[in-house]
Coordinates of C-alpha atoms in Angstrom, one line a residue:
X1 CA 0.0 0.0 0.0
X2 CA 1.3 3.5 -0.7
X3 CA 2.5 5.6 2.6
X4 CA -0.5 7.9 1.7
X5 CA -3.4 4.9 2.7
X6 CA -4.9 5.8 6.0
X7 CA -4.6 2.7 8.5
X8 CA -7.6 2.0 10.4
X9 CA -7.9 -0.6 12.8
X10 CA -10.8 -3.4 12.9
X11 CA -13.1 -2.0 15.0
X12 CA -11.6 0.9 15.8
X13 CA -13.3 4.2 14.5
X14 CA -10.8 6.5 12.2
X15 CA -11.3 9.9 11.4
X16 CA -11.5 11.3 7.4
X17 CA -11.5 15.3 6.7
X18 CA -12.6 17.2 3.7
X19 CA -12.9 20.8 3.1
X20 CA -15.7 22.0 1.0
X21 CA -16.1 24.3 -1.4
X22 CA -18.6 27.4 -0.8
X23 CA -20.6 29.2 2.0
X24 CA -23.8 28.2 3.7
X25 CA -25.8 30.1 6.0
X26 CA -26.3 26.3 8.1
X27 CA -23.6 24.2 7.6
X28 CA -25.6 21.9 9.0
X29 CA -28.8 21.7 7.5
X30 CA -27.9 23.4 3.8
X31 CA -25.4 20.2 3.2
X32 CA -25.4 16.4 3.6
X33 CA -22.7 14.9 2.8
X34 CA -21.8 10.9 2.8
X35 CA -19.4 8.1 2.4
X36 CA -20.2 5.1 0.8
X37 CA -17.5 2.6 2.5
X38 CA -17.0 -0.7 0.4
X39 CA -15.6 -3.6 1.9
X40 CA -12.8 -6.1 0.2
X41 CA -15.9 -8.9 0.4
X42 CA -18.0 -6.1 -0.8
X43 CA -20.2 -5.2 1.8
X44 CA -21.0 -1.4 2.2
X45 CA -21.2 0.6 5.1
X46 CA -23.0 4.3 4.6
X47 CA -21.8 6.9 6.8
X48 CA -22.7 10.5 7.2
X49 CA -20.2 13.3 7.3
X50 CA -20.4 15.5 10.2
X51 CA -19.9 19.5 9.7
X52 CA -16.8 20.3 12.5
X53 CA -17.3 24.2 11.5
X54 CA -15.9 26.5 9.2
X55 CA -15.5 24.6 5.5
X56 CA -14.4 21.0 7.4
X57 CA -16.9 17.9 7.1
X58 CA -15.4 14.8 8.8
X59 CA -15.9 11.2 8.5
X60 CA -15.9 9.1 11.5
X61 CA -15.4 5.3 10.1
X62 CA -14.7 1.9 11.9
X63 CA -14.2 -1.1 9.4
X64 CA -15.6 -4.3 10.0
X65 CA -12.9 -6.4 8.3
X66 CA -9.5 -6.3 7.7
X67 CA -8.1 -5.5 4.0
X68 CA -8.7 -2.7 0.9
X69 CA -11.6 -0.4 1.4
X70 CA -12.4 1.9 -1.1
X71 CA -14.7 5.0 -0.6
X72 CA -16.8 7.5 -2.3
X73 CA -18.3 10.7 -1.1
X74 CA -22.1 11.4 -2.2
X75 CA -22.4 15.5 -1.7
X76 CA -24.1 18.5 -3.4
X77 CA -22.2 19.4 -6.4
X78 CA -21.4 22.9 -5.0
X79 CA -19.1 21.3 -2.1
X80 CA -16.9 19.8 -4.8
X81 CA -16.9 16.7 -3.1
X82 CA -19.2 14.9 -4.9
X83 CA -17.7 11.3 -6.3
X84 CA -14.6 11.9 -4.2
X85 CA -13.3 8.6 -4.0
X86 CA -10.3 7.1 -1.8
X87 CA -8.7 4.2 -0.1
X88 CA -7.6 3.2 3.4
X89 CA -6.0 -0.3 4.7
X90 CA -8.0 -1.9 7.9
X91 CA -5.3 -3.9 10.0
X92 CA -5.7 -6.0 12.9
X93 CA -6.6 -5.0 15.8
X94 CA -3.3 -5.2 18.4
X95 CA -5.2 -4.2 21.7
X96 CA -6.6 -6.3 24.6
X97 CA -9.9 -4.2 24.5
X98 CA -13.0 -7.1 23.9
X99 CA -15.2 -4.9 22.4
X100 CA -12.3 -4.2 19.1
X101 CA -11.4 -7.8 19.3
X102 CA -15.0 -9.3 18.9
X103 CA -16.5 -6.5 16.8
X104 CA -19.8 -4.8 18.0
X105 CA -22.7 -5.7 19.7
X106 CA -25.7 -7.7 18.2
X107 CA -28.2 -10.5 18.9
X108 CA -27.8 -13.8 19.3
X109 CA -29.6 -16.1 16.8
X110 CA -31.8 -17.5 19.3
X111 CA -32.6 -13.8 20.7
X112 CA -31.6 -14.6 24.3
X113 CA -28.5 -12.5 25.1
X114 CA -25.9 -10.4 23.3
X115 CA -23.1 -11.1 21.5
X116 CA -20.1 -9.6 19.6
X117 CA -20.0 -9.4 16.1
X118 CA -18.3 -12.7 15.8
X119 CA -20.0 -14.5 18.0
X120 CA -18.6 -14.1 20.8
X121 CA -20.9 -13.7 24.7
X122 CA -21.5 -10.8 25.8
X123 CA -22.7 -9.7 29.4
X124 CA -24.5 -6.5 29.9
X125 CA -22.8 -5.7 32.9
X126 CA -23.9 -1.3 32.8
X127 CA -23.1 1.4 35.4
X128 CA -25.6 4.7 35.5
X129 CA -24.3 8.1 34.4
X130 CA -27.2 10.3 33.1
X131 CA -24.8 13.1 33.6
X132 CA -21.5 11.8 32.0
X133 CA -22.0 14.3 28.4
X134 CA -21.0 17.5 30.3
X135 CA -22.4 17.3 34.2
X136 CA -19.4 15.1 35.9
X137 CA -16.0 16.9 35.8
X138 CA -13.2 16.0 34.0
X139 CA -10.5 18.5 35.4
X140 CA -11.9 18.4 38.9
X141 CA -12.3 16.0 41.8
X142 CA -13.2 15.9 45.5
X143 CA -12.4 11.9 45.6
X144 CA -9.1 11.4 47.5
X145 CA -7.6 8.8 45.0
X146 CA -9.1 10.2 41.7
X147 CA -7.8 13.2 40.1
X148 CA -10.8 13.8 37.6
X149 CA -14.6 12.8 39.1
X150 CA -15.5 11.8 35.2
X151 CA -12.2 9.7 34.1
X152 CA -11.6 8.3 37.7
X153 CA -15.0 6.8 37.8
X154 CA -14.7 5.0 34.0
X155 CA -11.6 3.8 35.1
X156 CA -12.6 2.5 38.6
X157 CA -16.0 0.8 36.6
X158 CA -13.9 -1.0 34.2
X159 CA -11.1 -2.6 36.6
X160 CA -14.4 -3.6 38.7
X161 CA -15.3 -5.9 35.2
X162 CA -18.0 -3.4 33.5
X163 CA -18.9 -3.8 29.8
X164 CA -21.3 -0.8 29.8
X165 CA -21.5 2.8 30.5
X166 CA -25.2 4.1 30.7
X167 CA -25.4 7.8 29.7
X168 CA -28.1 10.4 28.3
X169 CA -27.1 13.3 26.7
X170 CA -29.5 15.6 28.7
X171 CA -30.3 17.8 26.0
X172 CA -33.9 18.8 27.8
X173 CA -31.9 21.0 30.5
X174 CA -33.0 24.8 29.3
X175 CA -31.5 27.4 28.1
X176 CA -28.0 28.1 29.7
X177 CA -27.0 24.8 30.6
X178 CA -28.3 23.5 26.5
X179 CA -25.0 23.4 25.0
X180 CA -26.0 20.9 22.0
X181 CA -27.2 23.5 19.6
X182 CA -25.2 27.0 19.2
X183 CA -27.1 29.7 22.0
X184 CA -30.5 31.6 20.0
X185 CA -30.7 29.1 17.2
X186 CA -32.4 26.2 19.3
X187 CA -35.0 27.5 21.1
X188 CA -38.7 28.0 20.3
X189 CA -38.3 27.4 16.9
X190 CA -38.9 23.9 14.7
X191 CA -35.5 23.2 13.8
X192 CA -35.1 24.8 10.8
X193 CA -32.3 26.7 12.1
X194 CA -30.5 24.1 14.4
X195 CA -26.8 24.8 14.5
X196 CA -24.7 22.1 16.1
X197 CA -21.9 24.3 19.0
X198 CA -19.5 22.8 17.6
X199 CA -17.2 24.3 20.1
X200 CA -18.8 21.9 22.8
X201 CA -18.3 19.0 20.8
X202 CA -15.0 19.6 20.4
X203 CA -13.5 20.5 23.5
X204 CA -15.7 18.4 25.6
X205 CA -17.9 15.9 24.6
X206 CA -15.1 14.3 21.9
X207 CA -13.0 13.7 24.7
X208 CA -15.7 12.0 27.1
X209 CA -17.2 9.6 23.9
X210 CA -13.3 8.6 23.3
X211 CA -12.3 8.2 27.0
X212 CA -15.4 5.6 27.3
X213 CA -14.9 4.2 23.9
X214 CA -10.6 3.7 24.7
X215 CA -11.9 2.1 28.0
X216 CA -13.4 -0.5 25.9
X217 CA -17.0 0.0 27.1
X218 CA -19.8 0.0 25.3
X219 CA -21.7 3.7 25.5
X220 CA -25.8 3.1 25.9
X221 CA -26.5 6.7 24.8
X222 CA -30.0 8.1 25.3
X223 CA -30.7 11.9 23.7
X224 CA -33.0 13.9 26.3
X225 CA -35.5 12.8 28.9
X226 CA -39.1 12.3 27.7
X227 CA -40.5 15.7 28.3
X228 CA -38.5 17.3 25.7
X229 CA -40.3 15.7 22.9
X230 CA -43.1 17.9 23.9
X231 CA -41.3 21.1 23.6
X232 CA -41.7 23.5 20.0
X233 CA -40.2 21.4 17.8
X234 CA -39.2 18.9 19.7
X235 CA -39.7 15.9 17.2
X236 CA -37.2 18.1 14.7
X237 CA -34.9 19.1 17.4
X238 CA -34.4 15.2 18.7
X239 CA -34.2 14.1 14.8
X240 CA -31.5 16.7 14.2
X241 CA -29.4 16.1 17.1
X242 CA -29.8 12.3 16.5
X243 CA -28.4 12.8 12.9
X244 CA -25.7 14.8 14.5
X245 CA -24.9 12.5 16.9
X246 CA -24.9 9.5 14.7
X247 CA -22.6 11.3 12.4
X248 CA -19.9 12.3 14.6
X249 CA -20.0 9.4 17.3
X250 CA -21.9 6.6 15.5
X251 CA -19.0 4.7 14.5
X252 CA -17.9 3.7 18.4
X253 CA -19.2 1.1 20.4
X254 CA -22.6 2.2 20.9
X255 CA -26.1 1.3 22.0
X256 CA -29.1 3.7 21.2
X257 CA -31.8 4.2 23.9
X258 CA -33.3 7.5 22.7
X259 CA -34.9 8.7 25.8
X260 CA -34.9 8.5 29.7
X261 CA -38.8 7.0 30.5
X262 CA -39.6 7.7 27.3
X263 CA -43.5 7.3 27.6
X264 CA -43.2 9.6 30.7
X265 CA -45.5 9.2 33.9
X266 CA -48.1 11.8 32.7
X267 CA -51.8 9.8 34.0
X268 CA -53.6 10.6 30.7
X269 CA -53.2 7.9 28.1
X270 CA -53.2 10.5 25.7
X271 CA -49.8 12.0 26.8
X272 CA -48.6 8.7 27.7
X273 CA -49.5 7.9 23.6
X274 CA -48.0 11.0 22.1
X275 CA -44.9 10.3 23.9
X276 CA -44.4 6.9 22.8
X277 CA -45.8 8.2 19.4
X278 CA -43.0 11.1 19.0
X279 CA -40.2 9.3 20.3
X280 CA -40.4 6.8 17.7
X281 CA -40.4 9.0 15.1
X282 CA -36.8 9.8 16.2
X283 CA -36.1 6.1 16.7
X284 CA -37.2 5.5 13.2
X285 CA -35.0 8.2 12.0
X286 CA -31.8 6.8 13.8
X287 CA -32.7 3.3 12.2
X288 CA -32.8 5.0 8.8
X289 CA -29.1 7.2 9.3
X290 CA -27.4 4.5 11.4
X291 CA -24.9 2.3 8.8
X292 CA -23.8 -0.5 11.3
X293 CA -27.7 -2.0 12.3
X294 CA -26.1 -0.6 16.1
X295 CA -28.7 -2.1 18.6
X296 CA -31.7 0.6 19.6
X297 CA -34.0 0.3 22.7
X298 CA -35.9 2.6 24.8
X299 CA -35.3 3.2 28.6
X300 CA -38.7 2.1 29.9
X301 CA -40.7 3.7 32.2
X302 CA -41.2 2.0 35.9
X303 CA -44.9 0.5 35.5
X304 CA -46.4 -2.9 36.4
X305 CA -46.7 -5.3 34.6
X306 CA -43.9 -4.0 32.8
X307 CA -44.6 -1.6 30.3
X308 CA -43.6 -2.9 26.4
X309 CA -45.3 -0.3 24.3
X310 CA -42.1 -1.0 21.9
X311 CA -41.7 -4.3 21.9
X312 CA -42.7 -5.6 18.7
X313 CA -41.3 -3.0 16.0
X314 CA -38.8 -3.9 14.1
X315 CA -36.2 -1.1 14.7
X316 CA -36.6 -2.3 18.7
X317 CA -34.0 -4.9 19.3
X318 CA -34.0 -5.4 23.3
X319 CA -35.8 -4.2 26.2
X320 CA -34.0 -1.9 28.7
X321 CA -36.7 -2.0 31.8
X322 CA -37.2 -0.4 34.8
X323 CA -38.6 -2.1 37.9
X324 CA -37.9 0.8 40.3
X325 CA -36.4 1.7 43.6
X326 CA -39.3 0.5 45.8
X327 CA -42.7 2.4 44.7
X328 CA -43.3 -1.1 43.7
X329 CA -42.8 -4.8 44.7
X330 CA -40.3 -6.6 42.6
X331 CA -41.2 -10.2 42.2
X332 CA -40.2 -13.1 39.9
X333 CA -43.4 -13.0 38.8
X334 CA -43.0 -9.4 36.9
X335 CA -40.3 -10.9 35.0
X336 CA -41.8 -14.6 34.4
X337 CA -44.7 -12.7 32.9
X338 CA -42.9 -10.3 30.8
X339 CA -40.6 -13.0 29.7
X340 CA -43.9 -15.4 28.6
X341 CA -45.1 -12.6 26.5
X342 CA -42.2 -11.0 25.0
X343 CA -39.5 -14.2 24.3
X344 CA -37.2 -13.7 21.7
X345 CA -35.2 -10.4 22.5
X346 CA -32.6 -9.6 25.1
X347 CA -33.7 -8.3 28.3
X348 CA -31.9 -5.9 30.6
X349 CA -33.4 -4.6 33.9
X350 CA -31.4 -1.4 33.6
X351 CA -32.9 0.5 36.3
X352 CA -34.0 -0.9 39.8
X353 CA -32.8 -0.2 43.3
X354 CA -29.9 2.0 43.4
X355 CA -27.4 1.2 45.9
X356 CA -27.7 4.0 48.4
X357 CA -30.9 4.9 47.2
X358 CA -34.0 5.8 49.3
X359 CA -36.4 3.6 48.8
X360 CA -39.9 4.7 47.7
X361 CA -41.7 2.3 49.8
X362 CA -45.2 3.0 51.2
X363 CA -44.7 1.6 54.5
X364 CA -41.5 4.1 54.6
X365 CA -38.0 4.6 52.8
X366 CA -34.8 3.2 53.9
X367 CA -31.5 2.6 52.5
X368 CA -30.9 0.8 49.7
X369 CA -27.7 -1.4 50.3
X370 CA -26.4 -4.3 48.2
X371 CA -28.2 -6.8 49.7
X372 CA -30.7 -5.1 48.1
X373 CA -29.8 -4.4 44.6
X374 CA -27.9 -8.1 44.0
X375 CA -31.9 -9.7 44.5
X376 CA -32.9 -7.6 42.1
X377 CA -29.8 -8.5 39.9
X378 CA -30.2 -12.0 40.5
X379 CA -32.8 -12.6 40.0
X380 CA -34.2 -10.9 36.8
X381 CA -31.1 -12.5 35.5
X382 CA -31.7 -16.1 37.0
X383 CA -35.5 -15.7 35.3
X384 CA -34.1 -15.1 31.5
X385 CA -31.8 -11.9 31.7
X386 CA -29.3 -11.1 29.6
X387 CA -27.8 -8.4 31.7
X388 CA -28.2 -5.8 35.1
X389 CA -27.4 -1.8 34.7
X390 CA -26.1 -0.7 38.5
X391 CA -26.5 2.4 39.6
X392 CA -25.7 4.4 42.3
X393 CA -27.1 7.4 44.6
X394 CA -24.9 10.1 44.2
X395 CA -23.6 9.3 40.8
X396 CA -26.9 9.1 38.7
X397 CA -27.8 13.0 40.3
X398 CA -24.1 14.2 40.4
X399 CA -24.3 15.1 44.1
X400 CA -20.7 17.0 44.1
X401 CA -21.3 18.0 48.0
X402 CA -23.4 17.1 51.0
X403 CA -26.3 19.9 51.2
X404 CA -28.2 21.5 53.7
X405 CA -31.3 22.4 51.7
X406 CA -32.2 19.7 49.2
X407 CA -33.9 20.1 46.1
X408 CA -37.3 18.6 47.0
X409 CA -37.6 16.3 43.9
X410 CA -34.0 14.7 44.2
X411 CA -34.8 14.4 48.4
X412 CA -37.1 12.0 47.6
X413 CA -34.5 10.1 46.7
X414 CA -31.2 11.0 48.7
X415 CA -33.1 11.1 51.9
X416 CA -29.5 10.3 53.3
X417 CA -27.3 13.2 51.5
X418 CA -24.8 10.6 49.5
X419 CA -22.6 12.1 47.2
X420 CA -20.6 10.8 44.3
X421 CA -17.7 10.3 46.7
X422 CA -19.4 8.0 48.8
X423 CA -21.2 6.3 45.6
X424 CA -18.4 5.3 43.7
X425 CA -17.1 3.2 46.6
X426 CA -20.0 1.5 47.5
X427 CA -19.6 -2.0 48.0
X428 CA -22.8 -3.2 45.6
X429 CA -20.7 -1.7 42.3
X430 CA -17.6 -4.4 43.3
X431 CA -20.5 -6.9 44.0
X432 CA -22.2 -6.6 40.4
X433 CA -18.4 -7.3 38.5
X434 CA -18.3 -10.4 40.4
X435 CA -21.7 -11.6 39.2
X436 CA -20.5 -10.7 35.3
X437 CA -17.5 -12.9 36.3
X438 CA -20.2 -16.0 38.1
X439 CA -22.5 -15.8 34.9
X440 CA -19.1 -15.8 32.8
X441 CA -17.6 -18.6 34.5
X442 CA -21.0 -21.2 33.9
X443 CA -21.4 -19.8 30.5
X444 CA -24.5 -17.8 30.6
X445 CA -25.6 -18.6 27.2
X446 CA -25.8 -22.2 27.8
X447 CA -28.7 -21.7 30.4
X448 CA -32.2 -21.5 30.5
X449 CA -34.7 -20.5 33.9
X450 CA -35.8 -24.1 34.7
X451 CA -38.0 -22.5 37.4
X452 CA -41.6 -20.2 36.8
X453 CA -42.8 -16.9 38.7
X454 CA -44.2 -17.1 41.7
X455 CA -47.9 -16.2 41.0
X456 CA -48.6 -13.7 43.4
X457 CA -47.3 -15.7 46.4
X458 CA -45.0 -14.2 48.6
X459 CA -43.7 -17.4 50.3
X460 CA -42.6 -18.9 46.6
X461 CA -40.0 -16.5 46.9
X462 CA -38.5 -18.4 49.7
X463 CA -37.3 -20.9 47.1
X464 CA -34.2 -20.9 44.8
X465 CA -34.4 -19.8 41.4
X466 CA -33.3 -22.0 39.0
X467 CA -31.6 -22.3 35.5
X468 CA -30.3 -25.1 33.7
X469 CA -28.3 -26.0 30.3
X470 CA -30.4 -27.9 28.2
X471 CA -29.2 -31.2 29.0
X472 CA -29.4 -30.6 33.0
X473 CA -25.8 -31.3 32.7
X474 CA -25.1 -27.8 34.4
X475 CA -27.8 -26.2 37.3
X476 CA -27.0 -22.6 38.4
X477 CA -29.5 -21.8 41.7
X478 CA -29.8 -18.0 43.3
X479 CA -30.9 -18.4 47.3
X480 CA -32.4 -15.2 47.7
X481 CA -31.4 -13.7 51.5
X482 CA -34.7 -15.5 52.6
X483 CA -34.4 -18.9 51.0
X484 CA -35.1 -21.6 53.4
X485 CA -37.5 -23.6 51.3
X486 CA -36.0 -26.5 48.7
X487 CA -36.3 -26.9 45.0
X488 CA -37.3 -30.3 43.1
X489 CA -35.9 -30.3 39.3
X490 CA -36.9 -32.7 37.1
X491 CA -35.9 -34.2 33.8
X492 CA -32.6 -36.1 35.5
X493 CA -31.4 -38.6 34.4
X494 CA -31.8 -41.1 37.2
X495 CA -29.0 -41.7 39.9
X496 CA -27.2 -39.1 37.7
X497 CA -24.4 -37.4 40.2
X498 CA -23.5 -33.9 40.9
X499 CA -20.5 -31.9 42.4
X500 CA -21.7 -28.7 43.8
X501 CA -19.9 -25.3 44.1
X502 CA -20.9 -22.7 46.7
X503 CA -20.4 -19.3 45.1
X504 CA -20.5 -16.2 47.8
X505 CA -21.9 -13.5 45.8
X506 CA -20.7 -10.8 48.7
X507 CA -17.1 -11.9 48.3
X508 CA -16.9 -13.1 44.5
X509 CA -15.6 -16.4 45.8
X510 CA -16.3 -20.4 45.7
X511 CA -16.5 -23.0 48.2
X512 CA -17.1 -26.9 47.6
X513 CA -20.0 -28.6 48.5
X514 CA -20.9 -31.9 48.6
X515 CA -22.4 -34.2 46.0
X516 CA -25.7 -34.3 45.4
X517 CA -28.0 -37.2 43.9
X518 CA -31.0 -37.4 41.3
X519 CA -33.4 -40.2 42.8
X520 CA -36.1 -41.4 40.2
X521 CA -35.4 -38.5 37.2
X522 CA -35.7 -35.3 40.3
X523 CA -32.9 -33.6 41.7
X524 CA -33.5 -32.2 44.7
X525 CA -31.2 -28.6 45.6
X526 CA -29.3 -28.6 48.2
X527 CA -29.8 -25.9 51.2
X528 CA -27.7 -22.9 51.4
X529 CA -24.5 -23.3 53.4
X530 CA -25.5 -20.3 55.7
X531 CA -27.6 -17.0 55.9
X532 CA -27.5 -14.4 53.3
X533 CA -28.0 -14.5 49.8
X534 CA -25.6 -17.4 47.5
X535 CA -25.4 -19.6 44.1
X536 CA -24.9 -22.9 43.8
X537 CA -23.4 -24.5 40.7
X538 CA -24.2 -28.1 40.1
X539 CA -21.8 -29.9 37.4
X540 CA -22.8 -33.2 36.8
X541 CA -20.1 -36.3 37.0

């Protein structure tokens, strides 16, 4: 290859610049520009330029197999860009990073979990940053052993064994803090004269997109929260910043979740509708710009039964639910049902019990602690899961500083004043990387729930919860904290012999247990070793 081919590695987004010819009184909205990326076996990838001010359009490209691509640009004739055509060489990926040496994220063939783009598992292991685009500091920190509050927490999530980092642009904050858009163009009118700050992409969100992206974590990016849908223009506004977005940031490791509680909690089914309604007109509109088929969802609202007002369309590829943080029960049941309904795509309970939380209980909040959060993880896992998003009190609100005088919405739920000092060291976050490391280690993909909701019954729940592989060859059981009743599996082979393996989901470690014995095609699960929550793994000899 001549010293002038670019080298991009597999995976790994590269940047292409052109200048254009001309002036346009929007950049942005006067010109679309795009490259038509064609693989050596011929497959095409189409991705839009972004405008990076003055005359510069970029090209933000990741290929998806190593050898010769050629490209072409596609652009109004006045840019003199049109039929542009080039080269660049896509080598091997040299890193350790998962995420660049499996490829992307997509579906499994039987619609169960997640996997990379060559088939390799993936666990959703996600941590809960709705503030991450601009909120948490990146020069600053009040954390003894972190220098920066935003790059000290990415690094601390991904030595703990994360895969994910949950984020949402918050582009509904008002004007002043809206720093998307340049200031005067945005507001009150229908997009028409949306100007992308460029200034603000470049000096701060670029860095935060790469420093999650070099981390090796996947970024599940949602745009606003639900309300701003409702705004003037707010179906145009989302639509051009998801363009934007897809353009300068689509070819990293990214999930799409459009909106925070996207249907909202407005009572009247006719605001509940129009939500739902307008937010997947910008979903649609992602599905039609994005050129890698990246995986979309929609962070659910907390209802029960659990809401799926998504989950049949075709541009909706896993669900991304939210049981709560105590305003309701959580029972195997909600997830039995859900699962019954909706099989065949992923589900992640990406928002329940935040460790530190205070709970929204009727009959009065507490603390929510780690004992807390790993049932919840548990068991929506145990019951067909592909995943758990953490989160933590403190860090989701970006609490800098204990205050005297709280904010009475965020009071509700920071009762106790935690900040992100205290959040990031919580004991729950270390918890949930041993539990992607357990699931791991028995080869999630392999099993199945061998066990059914509870139907309503609160003393069910004092049994394990049970999955299998589909021979019974390999039993994985969660003892919730109050376990004390037994579980009978059938379908065993009979006087077929297990070794069992106590896993301490607390500590991330294993103890031996003692063999256990089908008797007439039933095995019967041992009892927990001791009080507290633990896994049992049953290997048969």
């Amino acid at each position: 290859m001549s010293e002038a081919t670019p080298a991009f590695e597999l995976w790994r987004a590269g940047i292409l610049t052109f200048e254009a010819a001309g002036t346009y009184d929007n950049p942005f909205l006067d010109v679309e520009i795009w490259a038509a990326f064609t693989a050596p076996s011929g497959r095409v990838i189409r991705r839009e330029a972004y405008w990076d001010g003055g005359n510069v359009w970029r090209v933000s490209f990741a290929p998806t197999e190593t050898g010769v691509w050629t490209y072409a640009l596609e652009a109004p004739e006045a840019t003199g860009l049109d039929g542009c055509t080039g080269v660049l060489e896509a080598v091997p990926y040299e890193g350790e990073l998962a995420i660049y040496q499996h490829g992307f994220l997509k579906v499994s063939a039987d619609g169960r979990y997640f996997e990379h783009a060559d088939g390799t598992p993936f666990f959703w292991l996600g941590d809960t940053h709705w503030e991450a685009s601009w909120g948490e500091r990146w020069d600053e920190s009040n954390h003894p052993g972190m220098q920066s509050q935003f790059r000290g927490m990415v690094d601390k999530r991904v030595a703990q064994g994360y895969t994910v980092y949950q984020t949402n642009l918050r582009s509904d904050m008002g004007p002043g803090v809206n720093h998307f858009w340049v200031e005067g163009e945005h507001p009150g009118e229908n997009g028409e004269r949306d100007l992308p700050n460029v200034a603000f992409y470049q000096n701060e969100l670029d860095r935060r997109m790469a420093y999650i992206a070099d981390a090796g974590l996947v970024n599940a990016l949602g745009q606003a929260w639900c309300f701003a849908i409702n705004r003037e223009g707010g179906i145009e506004h989302q639509k051009h910043l998801a363009r934007y977005i897809l353009a300068r940031y689509g070819a990293l490791p990214m999930v799409w979740t459009l909106a925070g509680e996207t249907a909202g909690y407005d009572l009247t089914p006719e605001v509940h509708q129009r939500h739902v309604d307008r937010w997947r007109e910008v979903a649609l509109e992602i599905e039609r710009r994005d050129g890698y088929g990246t995986l979309q969802t929609a962070h659910y609202t907390n209802e029960r039964p659990f809401p799926d007002y998504y989950q049949n369309e075709s541009w909706f590829d896993f669900t991304l639910n939210q049981a709560g943080h105590g305003d309701y029960l959580i029972t195997a049941e909600d997830y039995a049902d859900f699962f019954a309904k909706h099989p065949g795509k992923p589900f992640v309970e990406g928002e329940a019990m935040y460790e530190l939380c205070s709970t929204l209980e009727e009959m009065g909040t507490r603390l929510c602690t780690a004992d807390l959060l790993r049932r919840v993880a548990y068991m929506s896992i145990q019951l067909g899961g592909a995943g758990f998003t953490y989160g933590a009190q403190g860090i989701w609100d970006n609490v800098w500083e204990k205050v005297k005088e709280m904010n009475p919405f965020f009071a509700i739920f920071n009762r106790f004043n935690v900040t992100w000092v205290e959040a990031v060291d919580a004991p729950g976050a270390t918890q949930m990387g041993y539990m992607r490391r357990f699931y791991e280690d028995v080869h999630f993909w392999e099993l199945a729930p061998v066990t059914v909701g509870d139907g309503g019954n609160l003393f069910a729940n004092k049994a394990p919860l049970a999955t299998a592989t589909a021979d019974r060859a390999r039993i994985v059981a969660y003892y919730g904290d109050t376990a004390r009743r037994s579980l009978k599996i059938d379908g065993i082979d009979d006087a077929a012999v297990y070794r069992a393996r106590w896993f301490d989901p607390r500590e991330g470690t294993y103890a031996e247990g003692e063999e256990v014995r089908a008797q007439e095609g039933t095995l019967t699960l041992p009892a927990k070793p001791n009080l507290g929550d633990w896994l049992v793994v049953l290997e048969r000899v």
